[in-house]
PDB file of C-alpha atoms and ligand atoms in Angstrom:
ATOM      1  CA  UNK A   1       0.000   0.000   0.000  1.00 68.00           C
ATOM      2  CA  UNK A   2       1.558   3.365  -0.932  1.00 82.00           C
ATOM      3  CA  UNK A   3       1.841   5.998   1.765  1.00 96.00           C
ATOM      4  CA  UNK A   4      -0.610   8.901   1.347  1.00 97.00           C
ATOM      5  CA  UNK A   5       1.162  12.163   0.676  1.00 98.00           C
ATOM      6  CA  UNK A   6       0.907  14.703   3.517  1.00 98.00           C
ATOM      7  CA  UNK A   7       1.213  18.361   2.539  1.00 98.00           C
ATOM      8  CA  UNK A   8       1.587  20.780   5.441  1.00 98.00           C
ATOM      9  CA  UNK A   9       1.472  24.575   5.641  1.00 98.00           C
ATOM     10  CA  UNK A  10       3.696  26.277   8.218  1.00 98.00           C
ATOM     11  CA  UNK A  11       2.592  29.895   8.529  1.00 98.00           C
ATOM     12  CA  UNK A  12       5.465  30.674  10.918  1.00 98.00           C
ATOM     13  CA  UNK A  13       4.858  34.082  12.628  1.00 98.00           C
ATOM     14  CA  UNK A  14       2.435  35.382  10.003  1.00 98.00           C
ATOM     15  CA  UNK A  15      -1.267  36.247   9.695  1.00 98.00           C
ATOM     16  CA  UNK A  16      -3.950  37.464  12.115  1.00 98.00           C
ATOM     17  CA  UNK A  17      -7.256  35.972  13.304  1.00 97.00           C
ATOM     18  CA  UNK A  18      -9.256  37.459  10.419  1.00 97.00           C
ATOM     19  CA  UNK A  19      -6.797  35.879   7.958  1.00 97.00           C
ATOM     20  CA  UNK A  20      -7.629  32.387   9.228  1.00 97.00           C
ATOM     21  CA  UNK A  21     -11.183  32.600   7.881  1.00 97.00           C
ATOM     22  CA  UNK A  22      -9.992  34.087   4.586  1.00 98.00           C
ATOM     23  CA  UNK A  23      -7.435  31.292   4.179  1.00 98.00           C
ATOM     24  CA  UNK A  24     -10.011  28.613   5.063  1.00 98.00           C
ATOM     25  CA  UNK A  25     -12.513  29.993   2.542  1.00 98.00           C
ATOM     26  CA  UNK A  26      -9.835  30.142  -0.131  1.00 98.00           C
ATOM     27  CA  UNK A  27      -8.665  26.595   0.541  1.00 98.00           C
ATOM     28  CA  UNK A  28     -12.200  25.166   0.731  1.00 97.00           C
ATOM     29  CA  UNK A  29     -12.757  26.022  -2.931  1.00 96.00           C
ATOM     30  CA  UNK A  30      -9.842  23.735  -3.940  1.00 98.00           C
ATOM     31  CA  UNK A  31     -10.601  20.791  -1.653  1.00 98.00           C
ATOM     32  CA  UNK A  32     -12.678  18.719  -4.125  1.00 96.00           C
ATOM     33  CA  UNK A  33      -9.446  18.299  -6.175  1.00 96.00           C
ATOM     34  CA  UNK A  34      -7.292  17.409  -3.191  1.00 97.00           C
ATOM     35  CA  UNK A  35      -8.930  14.276  -1.790  1.00 96.00           C
ATOM     36  CA  UNK A  36      -5.893  12.173  -2.774  1.00 95.00           C
ATOM     37  CA  UNK A  37      -3.649  13.639  -0.078  1.00 96.00           C
ATOM     38  CA  UNK A  38      -3.737  14.698   3.572  1.00 98.00           C
ATOM     39  CA  UNK A  39      -3.487  18.367   4.494  1.00 98.00           C
ATOM     40  CA  UNK A  40      -2.526  20.060   7.742  1.00 98.00           C
ATOM     41  CA  UNK A  41      -2.064  23.754   8.504  1.00 98.00           C
ATOM     42  CA  UNK A  42       0.168  25.096  11.285  1.00 98.00           C
ATOM     43  CA  UNK A  43      -0.879  28.661  12.192  1.00 98.00           C
ATOM     44  CA  UNK A  44       0.518  30.646  15.148  1.00 98.00           C
ATOM     45  CA  UNK A  45      -0.924  29.489  18.519  1.00 98.00           C
ATOM     46  CA  UNK A  46      -3.589  32.177  18.749  1.00 98.00           C
ATOM     47  CA  UNK A  47      -5.060  31.150  15.364  1.00 98.00           C
ATOM     48  CA  UNK A  48      -5.389  27.426  16.160  1.00 98.00           C
ATOM     49  CA  UNK A  49      -8.947  27.674  17.467  1.00 98.00           C
ATOM     50  CA  UNK A  50     -10.265  30.111  14.814  1.00 98.00           C
ATOM     51  CA  UNK A  51      -8.672  28.109  12.012  1.00 98.00           C
ATOM     52  CA  UNK A  52      -9.902  24.777  13.409  1.00 98.00           C
ATOM     53  CA  UNK A  53     -13.413  26.248  13.525  1.00 98.00           C
ATOM     54  CA  UNK A  54     -13.140  27.679  10.024  1.00 98.00           C
ATOM     55  CA  UNK A  55     -11.903  24.340   8.613  1.00 98.00           C
ATOM     56  CA  UNK A  56     -14.330  22.203  10.602  1.00 97.00           C
ATOM     57  CA  UNK A  57     -15.857  19.424   8.480  1.00 97.00           C
ATOM     58  CA  UNK A  58     -13.312  19.792   5.662  1.00 97.00           C
ATOM     59  CA  UNK A  59     -10.916  17.029   6.763  1.00 97.00           C
ATOM     60  CA  UNK A  60      -8.041  19.533   6.816  1.00 98.00           C
ATOM     61  CA  UNK A  61      -6.170  19.166  10.106  1.00 98.00           C
ATOM     62  CA  UNK A  62      -4.809  22.022  12.196  1.00 98.00           C
ATOM     63  CA  UNK A  63      -1.616  21.849  14.199  1.00 98.00           C
ATOM     64  CA  UNK A  64       0.655  23.911  16.439  1.00 98.00           C
ATOM     65  CA  UNK A  65       4.136  25.072  15.468  1.00 98.00           C
ATOM     66  CA  UNK A  66       5.597  24.174  18.861  1.00 98.00           C
ATOM     67  CA  UNK A  67       4.588  22.974  22.332  1.00 98.00           C
ATOM     68  CA  UNK A  68       5.992  22.713  25.853  1.00 98.00           C
ATOM     69  CA  UNK A  69       6.563  19.345  27.525  1.00 98.00           C
ATOM     70  CA  UNK A  70       4.730  19.949  30.831  1.00 98.00           C
ATOM     71  CA  UNK A  71       0.923  19.875  30.828  1.00 96.00           C
ATOM     72  CA  UNK A  72       0.250  22.746  33.311  1.00 97.00           C
ATOM     73  CA  UNK A  73       2.130  24.888  35.790  1.00 98.00           C
ATOM     74  CA  UNK A  74       4.440  27.846  36.315  1.00 98.00           C
ATOM     75  CA  UNK A  75       5.935  28.047  32.809  1.00 98.00           C
ATOM     76  CA  UNK A  76       5.209  31.589  31.712  1.00 98.00           C
ATOM     77  CA  UNK A  77       4.705  31.948  28.001  1.00 97.00           C
ATOM     78  CA  UNK A  78       4.542  28.237  27.249  1.00 98.00           C
ATOM     79  CA  UNK A  79       1.657  26.218  25.771  1.00 98.00           C
ATOM     80  CA  UNK A  80       1.104  22.528  26.512  1.00 98.00           C
ATOM     81  CA  UNK A  81      -0.063  19.664  24.319  1.00 98.00           C
ATOM     82  CA  UNK A  82      -3.256  19.384  26.371  1.00 97.00           C
ATOM     83  CA  UNK A  83      -3.993  23.084  25.784  1.00 98.00           C
ATOM     84  CA  UNK A  84      -3.395  22.691  22.067  1.00 98.00           C
ATOM     85  CA  UNK A  85      -5.722  19.733  21.845  1.00 98.00           C
ATOM     86  CA  UNK A  86      -8.307  21.756  23.729  1.00 98.00           C
ATOM     87  CA  UNK A  87      -7.907  24.510  21.122  1.00 98.00           C
ATOM     88  CA  UNK A  88      -8.522  22.078  18.259  1.00 98.00           C
ATOM     89  CA  UNK A  89      -4.997  21.028  17.238  1.00 98.00           C
ATOM     90  CA  UNK A  90      -4.410  17.438  16.174  1.00 98.00           C
ATOM     91  CA  UNK A  91      -0.765  17.848  15.099  1.00 98.00           C
ATOM     92  CA  UNK A  92       2.380  19.599  16.336  1.00 98.00           C
ATOM     93  CA  UNK A  93       5.651  20.569  14.697  1.00 98.00           C
ATOM     94  CA  UNK A  94       8.632  19.556  16.794  1.00 98.00           C
ATOM     95  CA  UNK A  95      12.215  20.677  16.279  1.00 98.00           C
ATOM     96  CA  UNK A  96      11.615  23.022  13.349  1.00 98.00           C
ATOM     97  CA  UNK A  97      14.933  24.465  12.207  1.00 97.00           C
ATOM     98  CA  UNK A  98      13.940  27.966  13.324  1.00 97.00           C
ATOM     99  CA  UNK A  99      13.296  26.585  16.834  1.00 98.00           C
ATOM    100  CA  UNK A 100      16.660  24.809  16.753  1.00 97.00           C
ATOM    101  CA  UNK A 101      18.821  27.468  15.112  1.00 96.00           C
ATOM    102  CA  UNK A 102      17.106  30.793  15.885  1.00 96.00           C
ATOM    103  CA  UNK A 103      15.600  29.982  19.306  1.00 97.00           C
ATOM    104  CA  UNK A 104      18.420  27.683  20.413  1.00 97.00           C
ATOM    105  CA  UNK A 105      16.565  24.419  21.075  1.00 98.00           C
ATOM    106  CA  UNK A 106      18.889  21.471  21.483  1.00 98.00           C
ATOM    107  CA  UNK A 107      18.209  17.826  20.644  1.00 98.00           C
ATOM    108  CA  UNK A 108      17.269  17.083  24.269  1.00 98.00           C
ATOM    109  CA  UNK A 109      14.573  19.799  24.280  1.00 98.00           C
ATOM    110  CA  UNK A 110      13.242  18.542  20.949  1.00 98.00           C
ATOM    111  CA  UNK A 111      13.070  15.028  22.391  1.00 98.00           C
ATOM    112  CA  UNK A 112      11.041  16.178  25.403  1.00 98.00           C
ATOM    113  CA  UNK A 113       8.619  17.980  23.107  1.00 98.00           C
ATOM    114  CA  UNK A 114       8.278  14.954  20.817  1.00 98.00           C
ATOM    115  CA  UNK A 115       7.532  12.706  23.802  1.00 98.00           C
ATOM    116  CA  UNK A 116       5.006  15.203  25.217  1.00 98.00           C
ATOM    117  CA  UNK A 117       3.172  15.369  21.891  1.00 98.00           C
ATOM    118  CA  UNK A 118       3.078  11.574  21.588  1.00 98.00           C
ATOM    119  CA  UNK A 119       1.954  11.080  25.187  1.00 98.00           C
ATOM    120  CA  UNK A 120      -0.869  13.620  24.733  1.00 98.00           C
ATOM    121  CA  UNK A 121      -2.094  12.085  21.463  1.00 97.00           C
ATOM    122  CA  UNK A 122      -0.955  14.932  19.211  1.00 98.00           C
ATOM    123  CA  UNK A 123       0.490  13.709  15.882  1.00 98.00           C
ATOM    124  CA  UNK A 124       4.033  15.086  15.741  1.00 98.00           C
ATOM    125  CA  UNK A 125       5.993  16.127  12.689  1.00 98.00           C
ATOM    126  CA  UNK A 126       9.614  15.822  13.787  1.00 98.00           C
ATOM    127  CA  UNK A 127      11.840  18.136  11.749  1.00 98.00           C
ATOM    128  CA  UNK A 128      15.457  17.130  11.134  1.00 98.00           C
ATOM    129  CA  UNK A 129      18.105  18.468   8.817  1.00 98.00           C
ATOM    130  CA  UNK A 130      21.666  19.661   8.482  1.00 97.00           C
ATOM    131  CA  UNK A 131      23.168  23.138   8.158  1.00 96.00           C
ATOM    132  CA  UNK A 132      25.074  24.235   5.057  1.00 95.00           C
ATOM    133  CA  UNK A 133      28.408  23.761   6.852  1.00 95.00           C
ATOM    134  CA  UNK A 134      27.409  20.240   7.843  1.00 96.00           C
ATOM    135  CA  UNK A 135      26.397  19.387   4.268  1.00 95.00           C
ATOM    136  CA  UNK A 136      29.547  20.909   2.780  1.00 94.00           C
ATOM    137  CA  UNK A 137      31.669  18.797   5.081  1.00 96.00           C
ATOM    138  CA  UNK A 138      29.677  15.633   4.343  1.00 96.00           C
ATOM    139  CA  UNK A 139      28.154  15.447   7.815  1.00 97.00           C
ATOM    140  CA  UNK A 140      24.462  15.542   6.822  1.00 97.00           C
ATOM    141  CA  UNK A 141      23.834  11.926   7.761  1.00 98.00           C
ATOM    142  CA  UNK A 142      25.707  12.191  11.060  1.00 98.00           C
ATOM    143  CA  UNK A 143      23.654  15.269  11.987  1.00 98.00           C
ATOM    144  CA  UNK A 144      20.332  13.675  11.162  1.00 98.00           C
ATOM    145  CA  UNK A 145      21.374  10.471  12.922  1.00 98.00           C
ATOM    146  CA  UNK A 146      22.143  12.431  16.096  1.00 98.00           C
ATOM    147  CA  UNK A 147      18.804  14.266  15.870  1.00 98.00           C
ATOM    148  CA  UNK A 148      16.814  11.037  15.335  1.00 98.00           C
ATOM    149  CA  UNK A 149      18.691   9.061  17.989  1.00 98.00           C
ATOM    150  CA  UNK A 150      18.061  11.677  20.672  1.00 98.00           C
ATOM    151  CA  UNK A 151      14.455  12.275  19.632  1.00 98.00           C
ATOM    152  CA  UNK A 152      13.503   8.584  19.841  1.00 98.00           C
ATOM    153  CA  UNK A 153      15.594   7.762  22.933  1.00 98.00           C
ATOM    154  CA  UNK A 154      13.588   5.356  25.080  1.00 97.00           C
ATOM    155  CA  UNK A 155      10.622   5.284  22.701  1.00 98.00           C
ATOM    156  CA  UNK A 156       9.193   2.307  20.860  1.00 97.00           C
ATOM    157  CA  UNK A 157       7.710   1.236  17.568  1.00 98.00           C
ATOM    158  CA  UNK A 158       4.265   2.667  18.217  1.00 98.00           C
ATOM    159  CA  UNK A 159       5.746   6.099  18.834  1.00 98.00           C
ATOM    160  CA  UNK A 160       7.766   5.919  15.647  1.00 98.00           C
ATOM    161  CA  UNK A 161       4.705   4.803  13.688  1.00 98.00           C
ATOM    162  CA  UNK A 162       2.742   7.781  15.052  1.00 98.00           C
ATOM    163  CA  UNK A 163       5.425  10.272  13.984  1.00 98.00           C
ATOM    164  CA  UNK A 164       5.936  11.984  10.640  1.00 98.00           C
ATOM    165  CA  UNK A 165       9.519  12.986   9.860  1.00 98.00           C
ATOM    166  CA  UNK A 166      10.202  16.189   7.925  1.00 98.00           C
ATOM    167  CA  UNK A 167      13.637  16.292   6.322  1.00 98.00           C
ATOM    168  CA  UNK A 168      14.364  20.004   6.092  1.00 98.00           C
ATOM    169  CA  UNK A 169      17.936  20.966   5.220  1.00 97.00           C
ATOM    170  CA  UNK A 170      18.536  24.251   7.064  1.00 95.00           C
ATOM    171  CA  UNK A 171      20.216  25.779   4.006  1.00 94.00           C
ATOM    172  CA  UNK A 172      17.020  25.317   1.997  1.00 94.00           C
ATOM    173  CA  UNK A 173      14.516  26.828   4.419  1.00 93.00           C
ATOM    174  CA  UNK A 174      13.328  30.270   3.387  1.00 89.00           C
ATOM    175  CA  UNK A 175      16.356  30.717   1.120  1.00 91.00           C
ATOM    176  CA  UNK A 176      14.841  29.973  -2.279  1.00 91.00           C
ATOM    177  CA  UNK A 177      17.405  27.173  -2.629  1.00 91.00           C
ATOM    178  CA  UNK A 178      15.618  23.809  -2.866  1.00 90.00           C
ATOM    179  CA  UNK A 179      17.314  20.432  -2.516  1.00 91.00           C
ATOM    180  CA  UNK A 180      17.243  18.556  -5.810  1.00 95.00           C
ATOM    181  CA  UNK A 181      14.755  15.673  -5.876  1.00 96.00           C
ATOM    182  CA  UNK A 182      17.776  13.311  -6.077  1.00 96.00           C
ATOM    183  CA  UNK A 183      19.458  14.809  -3.010  1.00 95.00           C
ATOM    184  CA  UNK A 184      16.194  14.910  -1.039  1.00 97.00           C
ATOM    185  CA  UNK A 185      15.331  11.347  -1.992  1.00 97.00           C
ATOM    186  CA  UNK A 186      18.795  10.105  -1.030  1.00 97.00           C
ATOM    187  CA  UNK A 187      18.394  11.563   2.462  1.00 98.00           C
ATOM    188  CA  UNK A 188      14.859  10.182   2.756  1.00 98.00           C
ATOM    189  CA  UNK A 189      16.190   6.715   1.877  1.00 98.00           C
ATOM    190  CA  UNK A 190      18.904   7.095   4.473  1.00 98.00           C
ATOM    191  CA  UNK A 191      16.358   8.165   7.118  1.00 98.00           C
ATOM    192  CA  UNK A 192      14.069   5.239   6.267  1.00 98.00           C
ATOM    193  CA  UNK A 193      16.993   2.820   6.620  1.00 98.00           C
ATOM    194  CA  UNK A 194      17.782   4.320  10.024  1.00 98.00           C
ATOM    195  CA  UNK A 195      14.134   3.852  11.010  1.00 98.00           C
ATOM    196  CA  UNK A 196      14.205   0.257   9.731  1.00 98.00           C
ATOM    197  CA  UNK A 197      17.374  -0.543  11.681  1.00 98.00           C
ATOM    198  CA  UNK A 198      15.872   0.924  14.857  1.00 98.00           C
ATOM    199  CA  UNK A 199      12.186  -0.067  14.581  1.00 98.00           C
ATOM    200  CA  UNK A 200      12.000  -2.776  11.895  1.00 98.00           C
ATOM    201  CA  UNK A 201      11.247  -2.632   8.196  1.00 98.00           C
ATOM    202  CA  UNK A 202       7.454  -2.873   8.579  1.00 97.00           C
ATOM    203  CA  UNK A 203       7.245   0.124  10.897  1.00 98.00           C
ATOM    204  CA  UNK A 204       9.737   2.106   8.808  1.00 98.00           C
ATOM    205  CA  UNK A 205       7.792   1.351   5.632  1.00 98.00           C
ATOM    206  CA  UNK A 206       4.680   3.021   7.030  1.00 98.00           C
ATOM    207  CA  UNK A 207       6.324   6.218   8.312  1.00 98.00           C
ATOM    208  CA  UNK A 208       5.853   9.302   6.171  1.00 98.00           C
ATOM    209  CA  UNK A 209       8.943  11.394   5.450  1.00 98.00           C
ATOM    210  CA  UNK A 210       8.215  14.874   4.128  1.00 98.00           C
ATOM    211  CA  UNK A 211      10.631  17.227   2.422  1.00 98.00           C
ATOM    212  CA  UNK A 212      10.772  20.908   3.428  1.00 97.00           C
ATOM    213  CA  UNK A 213      12.874  23.801   2.160  1.00 96.00           C
ATOM    214  CA  UNK A 214      11.768  26.359  -0.444  1.00 94.00           C
ATOM    215  CA  UNK A 215       9.170  24.032  -1.924  1.00 97.00           C
ATOM    216  CA  UNK A 216       6.811  25.969  -4.187  1.00 97.00           C
ATOM    217  CA  UNK A 217       4.216  25.329  -6.913  1.00 97.00           C
ATOM    218  CA  UNK A 218       6.966  25.220  -9.549  1.00 97.00           C
ATOM    219  CA  UNK A 219       8.902  22.363  -7.924  1.00 97.00           C
ATOM    220  CA  UNK A 220       6.259  20.534  -5.852  1.00 98.00           C
ATOM    221  CA  UNK A 221       5.379  18.114  -8.661  1.00 97.00           C
ATOM    222  CA  UNK A 222       8.917  16.850  -9.241  1.00 97.00           C
ATOM    223  CA  UNK A 223       9.483  16.417  -5.495  1.00 98.00           C
ATOM    224  CA  UNK A 224       6.168  14.679  -4.825  1.00 98.00           C
ATOM    225  CA  UNK A 225       6.650  12.375  -7.819  1.00 97.00           C
ATOM    226  CA  UNK A 226       9.461  10.624  -5.920  1.00 97.00           C
ATOM    227  CA  UNK A 227       8.336   7.482  -4.135  1.00 96.00           C
ATOM    228  CA  UNK A 228      10.464   8.298  -1.067  1.00 97.00           C
ATOM    229  CA  UNK A 229       9.086  11.838  -0.684  1.00 98.00           C
ATOM    230  CA  UNK A 230       5.824  11.378   1.202  1.00 98.00           C
ATOM    231  CA  UNK A 231       4.791  15.001   1.289  1.00 98.00           C
ATOM    232  CA  UNK A 232       5.964  18.558   1.777  1.00 98.00           C
ATOM    233  CA  UNK A 233       6.303  20.917   4.720  1.00 98.00           C
ATOM    234  CA  UNK A 234       5.852  24.344   3.178  1.00 98.00           C
ATOM    235  CA  UNK A 235       6.585  27.736   4.692  1.00 98.00           C
ATOM    236  CA  UNK A 236       6.455  30.838   2.490  1.00 97.00           C
ATOM    237  CA  UNK A 237       4.542  29.284  -0.396  1.00 98.00           C
ATOM    238  CA  UNK A 238       1.783  28.065   1.937  1.00 98.00           C
ATOM    239  CA  UNK A 239       0.543  31.483   3.016  1.00 98.00           C
ATOM    240  CA  UNK A 240      -1.641  31.837  -0.069  1.00 98.00           C
ATOM    241  CA  UNK A 241      -4.329  29.112  -0.182  1.00 98.00           C
ATOM    242  CA  UNK A 242      -4.196  28.880  -3.989  1.00 98.00           C
ATOM    243  CA  UNK A 243      -0.429  28.322  -3.910  1.00 98.00           C
ATOM    244  CA  UNK A 244      -0.749  25.753  -1.103  1.00 98.00           C
ATOM    245  CA  UNK A 245      -3.565  23.974  -2.973  1.00 98.00           C
ATOM    246  CA  UNK A 246      -1.533  23.963  -6.195  1.00 98.00           C
ATOM    247  CA  UNK A 247       1.296  22.200  -4.381  1.00 98.00           C
ATOM    248  CA  UNK A 248      -0.986  19.574  -2.845  1.00 98.00           C
ATOM    249  CA  UNK A 249      -2.676  19.167  -6.216  1.00 97.00           C
ATOM    250  CA  UNK A 250       0.714  18.305  -7.723  1.00 97.00           C
ATOM    251  CA  UNK A 251       0.859  15.092  -5.655  1.00 96.00           C
ATOM    252  CA  UNK A 252       0.437  12.020  -7.837  1.00 95.00           C
ATOM    253  CA  UNK A 253      -3.108  10.707  -7.581  1.00 89.00           C
ATOM    254  CA  UNK A 254      -2.158   7.031  -7.476  1.00 73.00           C
ATOM    255  CA  UNK A 255      -0.360   7.646  -4.150  1.00 55.00           C
ATOM    256  CA  UNK A 256      -3.661   8.007  -2.264  1.00 54.00           C
ATOM    257  CA  UNK A 257      -3.275   5.057   0.106  1.00 53.00           C
ATOM    258  CA  UNK A 258      -2.271   4.469   3.687  1.00 50.00           C
ATOM    259  CA  UNK A 259      -2.708   7.398   6.054  1.00 56.00           C
ATOM    260  CA  UNK A 260      -0.690   6.498   9.169  1.00 53.00           C
ATOM    261  CA  UNK A 261       0.530   8.864  11.928  1.00 48.00           C
TER     262      UNK A 261
HETATM  263  C1  PEP B 301       9.344  25.569   6.753  1.00 66.37           C
HETATM  264  O1  PEP B 301       8.923  26.533   7.375  1.00 66.37           O
HETATM  265  O2  PEP B 301       9.349  24.440   7.273  1.00 66.37           O
HETATM  266  C2  PEP B 301       9.860  25.765   5.402  1.00 66.37           C
HETATM  267  C3  PEP B 301      10.274  24.720   4.716  1.00 66.37           C
HETATM  268  O3  PEP B 301       9.881  27.059   4.925  1.00 66.37           O
HETATM  269  P1  PEP B 301      10.052  27.508   3.363  1.00 66.37           P
HETATM  270  O4  PEP B 301       9.105  26.642   2.572  1.00 66.37           O
HETATM  271  O5  PEP B 301       9.668  28.940   3.349  1.00 66.37           O
HETATM  272  O6  PEP B 301      11.461  27.232   2.978  1.00 66.37           O
END
C-alpha cells in the first residue's frame, strides 16, 4: 500500500485571526481536487482555534508550530499539548529548524517535546536536517542520525509509527534554494533505513517522510513524484491558499493510500 502524501502549511509568525477565515474559505474552494492527499495547517498558537473552527468538516487538520513538555504549571509563556488539543490542534511541529537554530533548542529539548506530543495524542511532525556547513563537510547523515537518535531515545515502535519525519535541510529553508529531488530522496532513503534498523522494516515502511525547504508550486510536482518523498512541509509558499492547494494538487493521484501517523 503506498503511503498517502501529507502536505503541510507552516505559517510561521504570520497572519492574524481574520486571515484564518480568509485562508479557510480560499482553501475550501480547492478541496474537491485534493482528496488524494492529507493536508494540515500550522498557524501561530492564537489562530489554532479560529482556524480549526473555520476548517471544521473539511478534513483539513490544524496543528501547532511548537509545544511545551509539561501539561500545566508555572511556565510563563509556554503552551502545553493538552492546551493545544483543547484549542482544536491534532498535530504539532517539533524541532523546526527555526526553533533549533534561531531559538536555540537542542536535541534534548526537541526530544522532550516529541515525547510530550506523543503522550498527549498529538500527531508530531519531527523536523530534522543539516546546516550548510554540515552538508559541505559531508556530515548531513551524522547530523540527522544524532537528531533522530536523541528524539527517539527510550521510545518504541508505536511512537515511531505515530510520527511523521520532515527532512528540512537548514540551508534550503526560506532561502529559495531547494534540494534537488535526487538529493532529497537520497536523504529520505537514508532516514528510512535508520528507522528500519531501529524499529524494523514494517514500521519504517509506514512512516511518512516529508521534504521541506523552499518548496513551491513550480517544484512541488517533481518532489512529490518521488516514491520516497511522502509530502511537503511548506513555509512561504503556503501562506496563499491557492499556492498551497496547487502544491498539494501536484501530488500524484495514485499515491492516495495508507494514512498512518
Ligand atoms: C518551513 O517553514 O518548514 C519551510 C520549509 O519554509 P520555506 O518553505 O519557506 O522554505
